[in-house]
XYZ file of C-alpha atoms in Angstrom:
781
model
C 7.726 37.150 -55.318
C 5.091 38.500 -52.712
C 3.355 41.622 -52.996
C 2.290 42.604 -49.594
C -2.040 43.825 -49.578
C -3.612 45.463 -46.781
C -7.759 45.636 -46.483
C -8.175 43.999 -49.542
C -10.383 39.884 -49.944
C -9.637 38.718 -52.705
C -10.362 35.050 -52.967
C -10.194 31.851 -55.629
C -12.021 33.290 -59.149
C -12.049 36.714 -58.984
C -10.755 39.373 -61.539
C -9.513 42.463 -59.073
C -7.757 45.776 -59.798
C -4.326 46.866 -57.956
C -2.941 50.085 -57.096
C 0.601 50.049 -56.675
C 2.527 52.781 -55.798
C 5.876 51.889 -56.715
C 7.677 49.061 -58.388
C 11.115 48.781 -59.065
C 12.828 47.346 -62.500
C 13.731 43.782 -60.612
C 9.890 43.828 -59.230
C 8.641 45.125 -62.682
C 10.844 42.235 -64.579
C 9.794 39.566 -62.191
C 5.770 40.148 -62.441
C 6.290 40.203 -66.246
C 8.062 36.549 -66.415
C 5.086 34.273 -67.460
C 6.645 31.137 -64.891
C 7.618 33.926 -61.667
C 4.870 32.784 -59.450
C 3.315 36.372 -57.624
C 2.268 35.450 -54.051
C -0.526 38.252 -52.841
C -0.288 38.148 -48.914
C -1.820 40.191 -46.268
C 0.006 42.718 -43.865
C -1.234 42.309 -40.335
C -1.051 46.480 -40.580
C -0.313 49.152 -42.487
C 3.845 49.431 -42.797
C 6.020 51.101 -45.819
C 8.240 48.649 -47.697
C 11.445 49.592 -45.740
C 10.196 49.327 -42.230
C 8.531 45.322 -43.722
C 9.610 42.752 -41.367
C 8.524 38.947 -41.719
C 6.496 39.533 -38.611
C 4.847 41.541 -40.224
C 2.315 38.989 -42.867
C 0.009 36.737 -42.197
C 1.133 33.386 -42.787
C -2.193 32.887 -46.087
C -2.264 34.280 -49.567
C -3.265 33.809 -52.699
C -1.766 32.753 -56.395
C -1.857 35.715 -58.272
C -1.706 35.799 -62.638
C -0.857 39.040 -63.765
C -3.054 39.398 -66.762
C -1.457 43.045 -67.387
C 0.460 45.542 -66.268
C -0.910 49.478 -66.631
C 1.804 52.784 -66.392
C -0.036 55.524 -64.523
C 1.627 58.815 -63.957
C 1.691 57.613 -60.145
C 2.538 54.391 -60.283
C 1.199 51.006 -62.088
C -1.551 49.431 -62.067
C -1.795 45.680 -62.423
C -4.644 43.289 -63.689
C -4.865 39.781 -61.935
C -6.745 36.661 -61.623
C -6.950 35.366 -58.170
C -5.839 31.277 -58.504
C -5.129 28.880 -55.264
C -4.825 29.768 -51.727
C -0.790 28.979 -50.225
C 0.675 29.202 -47.020
C 4.020 30.888 -47.204
C 6.826 31.219 -44.987
C 10.729 31.700 -45.176
C 10.369 35.311 -45.775
C 13.109 36.942 -47.019
C 12.883 41.202 -47.237
C 15.399 42.343 -49.647
C 16.165 45.032 -51.286
C 15.057 44.518 -55.081
C 12.192 42.500 -54.316
C 10.121 39.877 -51.228
C 9.898 36.171 -52.024
C 9.007 33.303 -49.551
C 8.810 29.363 -50.179
C 4.888 28.317 -50.141
C 2.774 25.470 -49.949
C -0.669 24.772 -51.367
C -3.526 24.694 -49.514
C -5.821 22.775 -50.980
C -9.667 24.631 -50.937
C -12.519 22.577 -48.946
C -15.238 22.467 -51.298
C -17.736 21.278 -48.602
C -20.482 22.907 -50.594
C -22.662 21.289 -53.874
C -23.370 23.227 -56.352
C -27.186 23.331 -55.188
C -25.729 24.544 -51.668
C -23.538 27.110 -53.577
C -26.891 28.636 -55.085
C -29.531 28.671 -52.345
C -26.234 30.735 -50.662
C -25.820 33.082 -52.763
C -29.264 33.593 -53.573
C -29.837 34.456 -50.021
C -26.918 36.715 -50.325
C -28.529 38.105 -53.244
C -31.344 38.638 -51.917
C -30.016 40.597 -48.377
C -28.170 43.181 -50.853
C -31.552 43.818 -52.744
C -33.156 44.920 -49.450
C -30.081 47.141 -48.500
C -30.149 48.221 -52.437
C -33.859 48.606 -51.818
C -33.586 51.658 -48.925
C -31.273 53.790 -51.334
C -32.211 55.439 -54.330
C -30.470 54.780 -57.796
C -29.138 51.234 -56.558
C -30.463 49.509 -59.637
C -26.625 49.206 -61.447
C -26.003 48.257 -58.088
C -27.592 45.254 -58.049
C -27.760 43.808 -61.194
C -23.689 43.415 -61.164
C -24.437 41.522 -58.376
C -27.232 39.527 -60.282
C -24.687 38.445 -62.882
C -22.048 36.944 -60.692
C -22.266 32.802 -60.532
C -19.773 32.397 -58.485
C -19.787 32.425 -54.605
C -16.210 33.109 -53.470
C -16.363 36.215 -56.689
C -19.469 37.208 -54.961
C -18.485 37.190 -51.420
C -15.074 39.155 -52.651
C -16.971 41.967 -54.773
C -19.306 42.698 -52.024
C -16.652 42.375 -48.933
C -15.100 45.391 -50.387
C -17.845 47.690 -50.095
C -18.498 46.650 -45.802
C -17.179 48.123 -43.006
C -14.584 45.599 -41.886
C -11.352 45.799 -39.979
C -8.213 44.033 -41.759
C -8.470 40.923 -39.312
C -12.036 40.506 -40.144
C -11.041 40.361 -44.099
C -8.007 38.435 -42.921
C -9.826 35.635 -41.544
C -12.504 35.526 -44.972
C -9.517 34.519 -46.845
C -7.733 32.700 -44.610
C -10.191 29.844 -43.902
C -10.067 26.953 -46.639
C -13.860 25.711 -45.750
C -16.290 27.381 -48.219
C -19.094 26.494 -46.729
C -17.393 28.116 -42.923
C -16.851 31.109 -45.281
C -19.548 31.449 -46.650
C -21.758 30.952 -42.614
C -18.876 33.694 -41.503
C -20.051 36.384 -44.447
C -23.489 36.845 -43.997
C -23.072 36.664 -40.137
C -20.754 40.497 -41.389
C -23.381 41.438 -43.759
C -26.523 40.511 -41.938
C -24.188 42.950 -39.114
C -24.166 46.105 -41.666
C -27.597 45.053 -42.533
C -28.858 45.442 -38.659
C -26.820 48.794 -38.595
C -28.026 50.702 -41.433
C -31.805 50.016 -40.456
C -30.817 51.272 -37.113
C -29.541 54.444 -38.696
C -32.252 55.008 -40.815
C -35.105 54.607 -38.142
C -33.058 57.032 -35.822
C -33.092 59.538 -39.441
C -36.327 59.379 -39.953
C -37.864 59.778 -35.582
C -35.541 62.757 -35.683
C -36.605 64.026 -38.832
C -40.309 63.613 -37.893
C -39.697 65.252 -34.731
C -38.256 68.410 -35.784
C -41.131 68.171 -38.401
C -43.203 68.200 -35.148
C -41.576 70.735 -33.163
C -41.632 72.793 -36.048
C -45.364 72.518 -36.418
C -45.705 72.813 -32.366
C -44.178 76.145 -32.559
C -45.774 77.702 -35.514
C -49.490 76.957 -33.425
C -48.228 78.045 -30.285
C -47.588 81.625 -31.862
C -50.195 81.424 -33.715
C -52.643 80.801 -30.774
C -50.082 83.376 -29.175
C -51.413 85.937 -31.435
C -55.219 84.617 -31.232
C -54.566 85.363 -27.455
C -53.696 88.662 -27.008
C -55.804 89.949 -29.628
C -58.816 88.144 -27.104
C -57.272 90.128 -24.208
C -56.322 93.732 -25.672
C -52.279 92.727 -25.902
C -52.286 91.019 -22.694
C -50.611 87.700 -22.953
C -52.570 85.317 -20.545
C -50.338 84.776 -17.246
C -49.659 81.009 -17.810
C -46.933 80.413 -15.045
C -49.246 81.016 -11.855
C -47.704 78.550 -9.848
C -44.174 80.893 -10.104
C -46.363 84.329 -9.696
C -47.453 82.323 -6.089
C -44.306 82.019 -5.479
C -42.677 85.061 -6.007
C -46.224 87.166 -4.001
C -45.447 84.171 -0.819
C -41.634 84.940 -0.927
C -41.509 88.119 1.005
C -39.087 89.658 -0.930
C -38.434 93.500 -0.358
C -40.371 95.367 -3.078
C -37.697 96.251 -5.509
C -36.736 92.528 -5.442
C -40.053 91.559 -6.164
C -40.878 93.956 -9.136
C -37.707 92.270 -10.483
C -38.616 88.870 -10.324
C -42.459 89.606 -11.921
C -40.693 91.557 -14.853
C -38.280 88.428 -15.157
C -41.969 86.226 -15.224
C -43.807 88.588 -17.821
C -40.510 87.791 -19.873
C -40.191 84.199 -19.954
C -44.753 84.129 -20.217
C -43.913 85.969 -23.942
C -41.756 83.259 -25.019
C -42.366 80.182 -26.295
C -40.972 77.314 -24.640
C -38.769 76.861 -27.307
C -36.720 79.946 -27.179
C -33.163 80.187 -26.079
C -33.870 82.518 -23.621
C -37.137 80.393 -21.858
C -34.742 78.322 -19.835
C -32.042 80.389 -18.870
C -35.132 83.559 -16.865
C -37.273 80.121 -15.491
C -33.420 78.952 -14.289
C -33.032 82.983 -12.949
C -36.576 82.661 -11.630
C -35.867 78.791 -9.961
C -33.031 80.994 -8.137
C -34.554 83.532 -6.751
C -37.844 81.513 -5.652
C -35.759 79.262 -3.868
C -33.213 81.459 -2.238
C -34.337 82.701 1.591
C -35.666 86.095 1.699
C -37.822 86.233 5.177
C -35.177 86.141 8.957
C -37.264 83.542 10.591
C -37.892 83.694 14.326
C -34.431 83.940 16.085
C -33.990 81.685 19.214
C -32.030 83.711 22.050
C -28.516 82.739 22.477
C -28.319 80.248 25.961
C -24.996 80.529 26.735
C -24.535 77.776 29.384
C -25.540 75.556 26.833
C -23.234 76.469 23.873
C -20.372 76.389 26.645
C -21.302 72.535 27.300
C -21.500 71.679 23.399
C -17.448 72.798 23.240
C -16.230 71.717 26.137
C -18.155 68.491 25.109
C -16.521 68.175 21.507
C -13.031 70.329 21.802
C -10.619 69.230 24.487
C -8.480 72.402 25.853
C -8.415 75.431 23.469
C -9.818 77.064 26.434
C -8.440 81.002 25.409
C -10.181 79.632 21.661
C -13.460 78.697 23.155
C -13.697 81.621 25.663
C -12.746 84.181 22.844
C -15.525 82.241 21.338
C -18.607 82.750 24.406
C -17.509 85.892 25.182
C -18.974 86.797 21.432
C -22.154 84.904 21.701
C -23.248 87.003 25.038
C -22.157 89.886 22.561
C -24.858 88.609 20.068
C -27.208 87.766 23.181
C -27.213 91.128 24.423
C -26.610 93.602 21.155
C -30.200 94.192 19.158
C -28.923 95.243 15.978
C -26.933 91.630 15.599
C -24.683 91.817 11.868
C -22.918 88.984 10.840
C -19.548 87.817 12.920
C -16.746 87.236 11.424
C -14.202 85.268 12.603
C -11.091 83.600 11.661
C -9.095 80.762 13.564
C -5.577 80.404 12.465
C -3.931 76.973 13.176
C -2.240 74.329 12.833
C -3.744 71.781 10.665
C -5.623 69.007 12.533
C -6.246 71.305 15.512
C -10.357 71.351 15.460
C -10.492 74.620 13.174
C -13.444 73.665 11.197
C -15.249 71.590 14.046
C -15.101 74.206 15.740
C -17.482 76.012 13.000
C -19.781 73.129 13.326
C -19.998 73.505 16.677
C -20.543 76.732 16.791
C -23.490 76.564 14.836
C -24.962 73.513 16.583
C -24.560 75.990 19.806
C -26.331 78.586 18.099
C -29.349 76.194 16.564
C -28.512 77.302 13.230
C -27.950 75.560 10.033
C -23.915 74.298 9.781
C -22.668 75.692 5.486
C -18.929 74.582 4.495
C -17.238 76.344 1.137
C -13.806 74.687 0.906
C -11.827 77.283 -0.572
C -8.699 75.918 -0.816
C -7.128 76.430 -4.603
C -9.696 78.937 -5.781
C -8.847 80.974 -8.633
C -11.499 82.434 -10.191
C -13.484 85.573 -9.219
C -16.866 83.867 -10.199
C -16.540 81.148 -7.610
C -17.372 83.476 -5.407
C -19.639 85.928 -7.367
C -21.237 84.385 -10.037
C -21.136 84.532 -13.942
C -23.286 86.910 -15.287
C -26.763 85.183 -17.099
C -25.103 86.402 -20.836
C -22.228 83.364 -20.859
C -23.959 79.972 -21.550
C -24.519 77.662 -18.381
C -23.656 80.758 -16.351
C -24.224 79.693 -12.555
C -24.575 81.866 -9.492
C -21.275 81.813 -6.929
C -20.866 79.528 -3.627
C -22.015 82.275 -1.504
C -25.514 82.419 -2.775
C -26.135 78.824 -3.755
C -24.929 77.832 -0.125
C -27.343 80.508 1.312
C -30.231 78.598 -0.963
C -29.014 74.663 0.286
C -29.269 76.044 3.813
C -32.748 77.630 3.267
C -32.071 80.066 5.857
C -30.566 84.092 5.854
C -28.804 83.032 8.856
C -26.478 80.222 8.633
C -22.798 79.621 10.479
C -21.022 79.502 7.106
C -17.698 78.189 7.798
C -15.201 79.879 4.054
C -12.430 76.559 4.869
C -8.586 77.166 3.937
C -8.771 81.136 3.200
C -5.445 81.275 3.101
C -5.009 79.402 0.142
C -6.966 81.145 -2.299
C -5.080 81.584 -5.719
C -5.068 84.710 -8.123
C -5.720 83.143 -11.493
C -6.174 84.831 -15.561
C -10.252 84.723 -14.312
C -9.756 87.231 -11.449
C -8.796 87.242 -8.039
C -11.218 85.501 -5.392
C -9.556 87.010 -2.598
C -10.902 90.670 -3.862
C -13.941 89.601 -4.030
C -14.523 87.857 -0.811
C -14.018 91.773 0.604
C -17.643 92.837 0.406
C -19.052 89.207 1.271
C -16.901 89.832 4.738
C -17.103 93.380 5.292
C -20.706 94.212 7.728
C -21.366 97.516 6.034
C -21.153 96.015 2.960
C -22.388 92.980 3.166
C -26.208 93.544 3.751
C -26.503 94.458 -0.308
C -23.923 91.917 -1.676
C -24.897 91.618 -5.113
C -24.138 88.253 -7.429
C -23.166 88.346 -11.011
C -25.752 85.820 -11.910
C -28.248 87.236 -9.448
C -28.047 90.928 -10.054
C -29.758 92.092 -7.435
C -28.600 92.937 -3.790
C -29.105 90.166 -1.166
C -28.542 90.560 2.941
C -25.716 88.553 4.070
C -25.609 90.665 7.365
C -27.345 87.797 9.147
C -24.753 84.871 8.810
C -22.392 83.590 10.633
C -19.570 83.731 9.181
C -16.041 81.997 10.311
C -13.113 81.547 8.336
C -10.193 79.343 8.524
C -6.354 79.038 8.062
C -2.820 77.670 8.656
C -1.387 80.738 8.238
C -2.317 84.788 7.917
C 0.883 85.591 5.787
C -0.858 84.596 2.656
C -4.076 86.536 3.046
C -4.170 89.847 1.862
C -4.170 92.870 4.378
C -7.339 94.422 3.341
C -9.265 90.591 3.909
C -7.484 90.079 6.817
C -8.233 93.133 8.369
C -12.215 92.611 7.537
C -12.288 89.883 10.356
C -11.475 88.408 13.773
C -8.245 86.565 14.497
C -8.392 83.927 17.078
C -5.125 81.789 17.290
C -5.506 78.391 17.786
C -2.050 76.541 19.034
C -1.228 73.447 18.965
C -2.154 71.180 21.500
C 0.024 70.492 24.185
C 1.226 66.431 24.468
C -1.396 65.885 27.960
C -3.917 67.684 25.375
C -3.470 65.108 22.977
C -3.406 62.580 25.290
C -6.871 62.909 26.490
C -8.557 63.629 22.983
C -7.037 60.720 22.502
C -8.863 58.867 25.022
C -11.569 60.141 25.122
C -13.130 60.862 21.430
C -10.578 59.361 18.707
C -10.119 55.755 20.277
C -14.243 55.594 21.128
C -14.410 56.962 17.035
C -12.037 54.870 15.877
C -13.084 51.853 17.533
C -16.531 52.409 16.107
C -15.719 53.141 12.459
C -13.879 49.601 12.441
C -16.890 47.968 14.057
C -15.194 47.312 17.460
C -15.901 48.005 21.713
C -13.821 47.651 24.907
C -14.450 44.347 24.934
C -11.969 43.806 21.334
C -9.190 45.826 22.052
C -8.016 47.942 25.087
C -4.976 50.539 24.564
C -2.990 50.783 27.651
C -2.296 54.469 28.704
C 1.460 54.602 28.729
C 1.126 52.717 24.568
C -0.910 56.068 23.677
C 1.598 57.788 25.471
C 4.138 56.064 23.002
C 2.228 56.375 20.047
C 1.673 60.408 20.687
C 5.531 61.265 21.382
C 7.208 58.542 19.232
C 4.332 58.136 15.776
C 3.264 61.126 15.681
C 4.860 64.561 14.500
C 2.505 67.105 14.281
C 0.396 70.324 16.365
C -2.576 68.681 16.049
C -4.184 64.942 16.204
C -4.758 63.940 12.824
C -1.877 62.238 12.743
C -2.954 60.053 16.049
C -5.888 59.332 14.707
C -4.392 57.597 11.601
C -2.377 55.810 13.361
C -5.187 54.335 16.183
C -7.080 53.795 12.958
C -4.176 51.403 12.012
C -4.440 49.365 15.649
C -8.131 49.066 14.856
C -7.617 47.877 10.872
C -5.116 45.091 12.829
C -7.232 44.144 15.166
C -10.177 43.451 13.342
C -8.291 40.880 11.558
C -7.771 39.454 14.291
C -10.756 39.656 15.651
C -12.515 37.769 13.001
C -9.565 34.771 13.051
C -10.046 34.209 16.853
C -6.207 33.647 17.365
C -6.185 36.012 20.497
C -8.162 35.687 23.265
C -10.698 39.154 23.634
C -10.078 42.100 24.707
C -7.074 42.281 22.609
C -4.108 45.031 24.809
C -1.937 46.632 22.489
C 1.508 47.565 25.248
C 4.340 49.483 24.141
C 6.654 46.110 23.046
C 3.570 45.600 20.263
C 3.296 48.745 18.625
C 6.860 48.526 16.815
C 5.120 45.218 15.410
C 1.726 47.034 14.303
C 3.525 50.257 13.195
C 6.694 49.956 12.556
C 9.537 52.487 13.109
C 8.879 55.236 15.164
C 8.457 58.215 12.602
C 9.500 61.376 15.026
C 12.652 61.880 17.055
C 12.851 64.725 19.131
C 16.641 65.942 20.436
C 16.903 65.600 23.896
C 18.834 67.894 26.420
C 22.512 66.807 26.836
C 23.614 66.072 30.238
C 26.954 68.319 29.542
C 27.748 70.573 27.191
C 31.357 71.823 25.905
C 32.503 75.219 25.787
C 30.603 77.047 22.431
C 27.430 74.909 22.840
C 23.696 75.775 23.629
C 20.720 74.649 23.708
C 18.490 76.809 22.317
C 14.156 76.544 21.484
C 12.953 76.828 18.319
C 8.834 77.042 17.153
C 7.427 74.906 13.893
C 4.819 74.530 12.515
C 3.998 71.299 14.613
C 5.280 72.350 17.658
C 8.070 73.574 19.398
C 11.810 72.125 19.662
C 15.033 72.313 21.013
C 17.933 73.139 19.019
C 21.792 72.834 19.663
C 23.363 76.268 18.653
C 27.422 75.253 18.703
C 30.642 77.241 17.790
C 34.641 76.793 17.475
C 37.247 78.361 16.747
C 40.453 77.501 14.583
C 43.427 78.931 13.312
C 42.779 81.474 10.312
C 42.813 85.498 9.285
C 39.124 86.139 11.773
C 36.564 85.353 9.102
C 33.356 83.633 10.310
C 31.817 80.582 9.168
C 28.011 80.134 9.334
C 26.327 76.514 8.380
C 23.080 75.107 9.315
C 21.066 76.407 6.144
C 19.728 79.629 8.637
C 18.650 82.045 7.155
C 19.568 85.817 6.556
C 17.477 86.979 9.774
C 19.496 84.465 12.146
C 22.518 85.136 9.799
C 22.498 88.830 11.046
C 21.374 87.549 14.581
C 25.256 85.420 15.149
C 26.955 88.562 13.388
C 24.941 90.782 16.127
C 26.305 88.118 18.517
C 29.650 88.770 17.630
C 29.625 92.348 18.174
C 28.293 92.481 21.061
C 31.139 89.715 22.079
C 33.825 92.367 21.252
C 32.153 95.093 22.532
C 30.959 94.279 26.111
C 33.133 91.834 27.238
C 36.680 92.787 28.479
C 38.613 90.237 26.244
C 41.713 90.623 24.037
C 40.770 91.127 20.323
C 43.737 89.707 18.688
C 42.499 86.149 18.964
C 39.668 87.588 16.914
C 42.341 88.478 14.375
C 43.686 85.366 14.068
C 40.990 82.695 14.486
C 38.360 82.147 12.287
C 34.795 81.303 13.968
C 32.234 78.654 12.871
C 28.989 78.664 13.759
C 26.497 75.964 12.932
C 23.131 75.074 13.591
C 23.104 71.287 13.984
C 19.729 68.955 11.433
C 21.787 71.199 8.056
C 18.747 69.713 5.918
C 15.851 72.004 7.449
C 15.491 75.344 6.812
C 16.276 78.046 10.185
C 15.472 81.398 9.939
C 14.098 84.202 12.665
C 15.508 86.224 15.194
C 14.778 84.109 18.243
C 17.356 82.689 18.777
C 19.861 85.875 19.636
C 20.584 85.220 23.311
C 21.746 81.627 22.411
C 23.600 82.723 19.663
C 25.416 85.162 21.952
C 25.690 82.954 24.924
C 27.616 80.402 22.687
C 30.612 82.717 21.391
C 30.701 84.127 24.903
C 30.550 80.521 26.265
C 33.530 79.388 23.085
C 36.163 82.667 23.810
C 35.719 82.402 27.944
C 35.889 78.347 28.288
C 33.485 78.358 30.450
C 30.543 75.606 29.862
C 26.757 76.086 29.777
C 24.424 73.526 31.349
C 22.651 71.493 29.600
C 19.560 71.638 31.077
C 18.780 75.525 30.413
C 17.574 76.419 27.346
C 16.606 79.979 25.680
C 15.156 82.243 23.432
C 15.204 85.806 22.370
C 15.851 87.935 20.059
C 19.106 90.575 20.684
C 19.987 94.249 19.210
C 23.144 96.052 18.876
C 22.900 97.802 22.626
C 22.217 94.747 24.125
C 18.340 94.552 24.981
C 16.690 91.353 24.903
C 13.660 91.540 22.822
C 10.181 89.867 22.645
C 9.503 86.541 20.648
C 6.600 84.462 19.289
C 5.777 80.682 19.931
C 6.651 80.598 23.435
C 4.213 78.332 24.249
C 5.303 75.224 22.148
C 9.076 76.092 22.563
C 8.408 76.425 26.415
C 6.832 72.831 25.611
C 9.424 71.032 23.379
C 11.795 72.416 26.559
C 9.887 70.420 29.057
C 9.743 67.405 26.797
C 13.222 67.193 26.138
C 14.154 67.689 29.850
C 14.899 71.030 30.096
C 15.160 72.139 33.878
C 15.157 76.064 33.960
C 14.350 78.483 30.628
C 15.724 82.058 29.835
C 12.837 84.124 28.443
C 12.991 87.934 27.948
C 11.109 89.803 30.290
C 8.381 91.418 27.780
C 7.305 87.747 26.836
C 5.864 87.509 31.020
C 2.503 88.158 29.674
C 3.078 85.174 27.584
C 3.032 82.651 31.114
C -0.673 82.758 31.705
C -0.923 80.342 28.475
C 1.601 78.027 29.210
C -0.117 74.499 30.989
C 1.042 74.233 34.412
C 2.452 70.946 33.871
C 4.562 72.669 32.029
C 4.996 75.693 34.085
C 5.546 73.224 37.441
C 8.537 71.383 36.119
C 10.350 74.238 34.254
C 12.422 77.330 36.152
C 11.435 80.353 33.840
C 13.904 82.886 34.644
C 13.183 86.605 32.424
C 16.137 88.590 31.287
C 16.197 91.710 29.940
C 19.527 92.480 28.676
C 22.341 90.704 27.842
C 23.672 91.443 31.575
C 21.543 89.292 32.683
C 21.670 86.613 29.934
C 26.174 86.128 31.111
C 24.933 86.715 34.964
C 22.127 83.362 34.650
C 24.355 81.351 32.356
C 28.158 82.026 32.779
C 27.684 83.410 36.116
C 29.896 86.867 34.923
C 28.667 89.904 35.945
C 29.188 92.938 34.470
C 27.900 96.288 34.843
C 24.461 97.149 32.437
C 24.876 98.964 29.572
C 28.834 99.421 30.242
C 31.043 100.022 26.939
C 34.508 97.778 28.417
C 37.647 99.831 26.245
C 39.557 97.628 24.093
C 42.666 96.588 26.410
C 45.647 95.473 24.639
C 46.517 93.221 26.955
C 42.969 91.415 28.992
C 45.186 88.169 30.327
C 44.118 90.020 33.853
C 41.074 90.415 33.254
C 40.235 87.204 31.588
C 41.962 85.314 34.287
C 39.184 87.141 36.995
C 36.622 85.914 34.175
C 38.091 82.766 34.576
C 37.775 82.606 38.428
């Protein structure tokens, strides 16, 4: 019969009391049987009896002689004597008890009586050393001294040592008495050293506490004596703080508040909880710049040179920045400028702020606001809180060391509202030129002048920026780069930068112009140039490996044919203009956050009940445009209405997984329906964009630059745009305008004339005809 044990050390010759929570009748009967062999076998980990498996037991245990069984209120108590060591195998766990086959393991008594006595004396000596560190420990050492067997001594002391279950089993498993004794001494000495270290640390802490208490008492007595000698005025000890406050050129009210805080600190002892709080506060006050240094005049020519040198393209943006710098140069009362650069990712908004700082010869500070949801990040925490800190605005001014840095507030459109307040609302005072000259941080709790700071915020979209905050900033739109601009940026800026980052030179790698064009068109899909930089870095990494191995001659020429091997399959695919569009299919133009695209509007009819089916994951606005187009078609074209009642119309825009919305597809939807019902195809090289109304007017749209760039890239030769968008044509690159015939349309009559060659009187309402066959024939002719 096997008794599971855990966290025990049982060795031959020991007498021990085992506590068992429960015993069934069969187990109790077996334990009472003098002829039944009982084995104590250690478990590897604590397990309930119903969950035990044979693998949960160790292999080595000991035979027990049960000398007595006592029934308790909860469980049983067994008095046992430990006999011989055995090895257990073939463990069987039944419902009533656990049994197994045992093989005796003879104990290796490899120490003579003299060695055993010396070993016991050594162990007892360690016990006396440890017991001497505790009060009333004589009874413990007396029990130890009375033990005259080495195994019993090891087993007795082991129950008081902080040993793991595995370490205790190691003592039981070892058959050699010498090895077991040495192993135990290692454990015993380890405990002694640990205990000694804890006692020394406690004594040192006590001594330090007593010393601090004594110093605090003496300091209080010294303060009382000094106040008596100086007629109640404490001696001014922090002369360094006082001198720094007086020489910081603070406003009078700020200086008075700082000196008042210094007096409070001097009246406190260093052990006071307020002492370090006030000290940190004074460190902030004296560390902030309070005087505007000599400002150099703005060199407009140098500023333009720096902007042109560091940023290709963006001419409109750079012109607007230069104009504002010219105003700052002429204006006497210079207040901080607050600009908002809005544009797609990777178009150089943040680097523009850095270039402006360089052009003005000012310090550059950048604050990333993305994901901030705590107002205290902007305005700081009040000093009453433990661990309070100033806001990031004041911290940045302190780090810059000047009152007029260029501060870039990056990703301002990604501020979030949380339980700790609205950081966007906290920025209202910061970005208001009429208020920020007295900006009050909660931690500083004093007005600070931010009017000399040049604030430049960046955002990808203004949609998520609160309107009051948006009104305080001057918005400058940063549009996406054209293919030509990306090519020049890649060739003149990104390629040299990437080669330098990877330790390469132009003697190691050369990228052909055609290759760079292919990377831009097929391996990037973005408005900016971050993806282009990543692809160029990939080319540089591959080249670095080949340069080190020396497998190929230098320079390594990157050709179009080698791109698929290095960069893999192309990641972007742009639709191309078709040579022929069947009736009902029209090419439209769309704007996306990563540039423009062409899209196909498809319409067809089938026998039905006059229903209109719209697919392609279109938004509500685009669905309304389709309904307006159908109403216009019925009211303006002289066609028979009977077919509409007998047929269903299906309007579809491909790329169904991509959501689409907006009113700019209005004239494309109208033209697709008109082409379907008249049977006249629209040229595949003609694209269009514009919003329509029920009156038949074509209204202006946004994103014209990106749309016309996409049209030129797709092979479109003729584009229809709203007449009111004519003012936007000056922003279109010359390389695009020169390859497109841009037609301005004002009404749907203009659209029909340019697409289907149908001439209708402007704003004419054609009466419904019961039989419009003659008119339809004229239209087809």
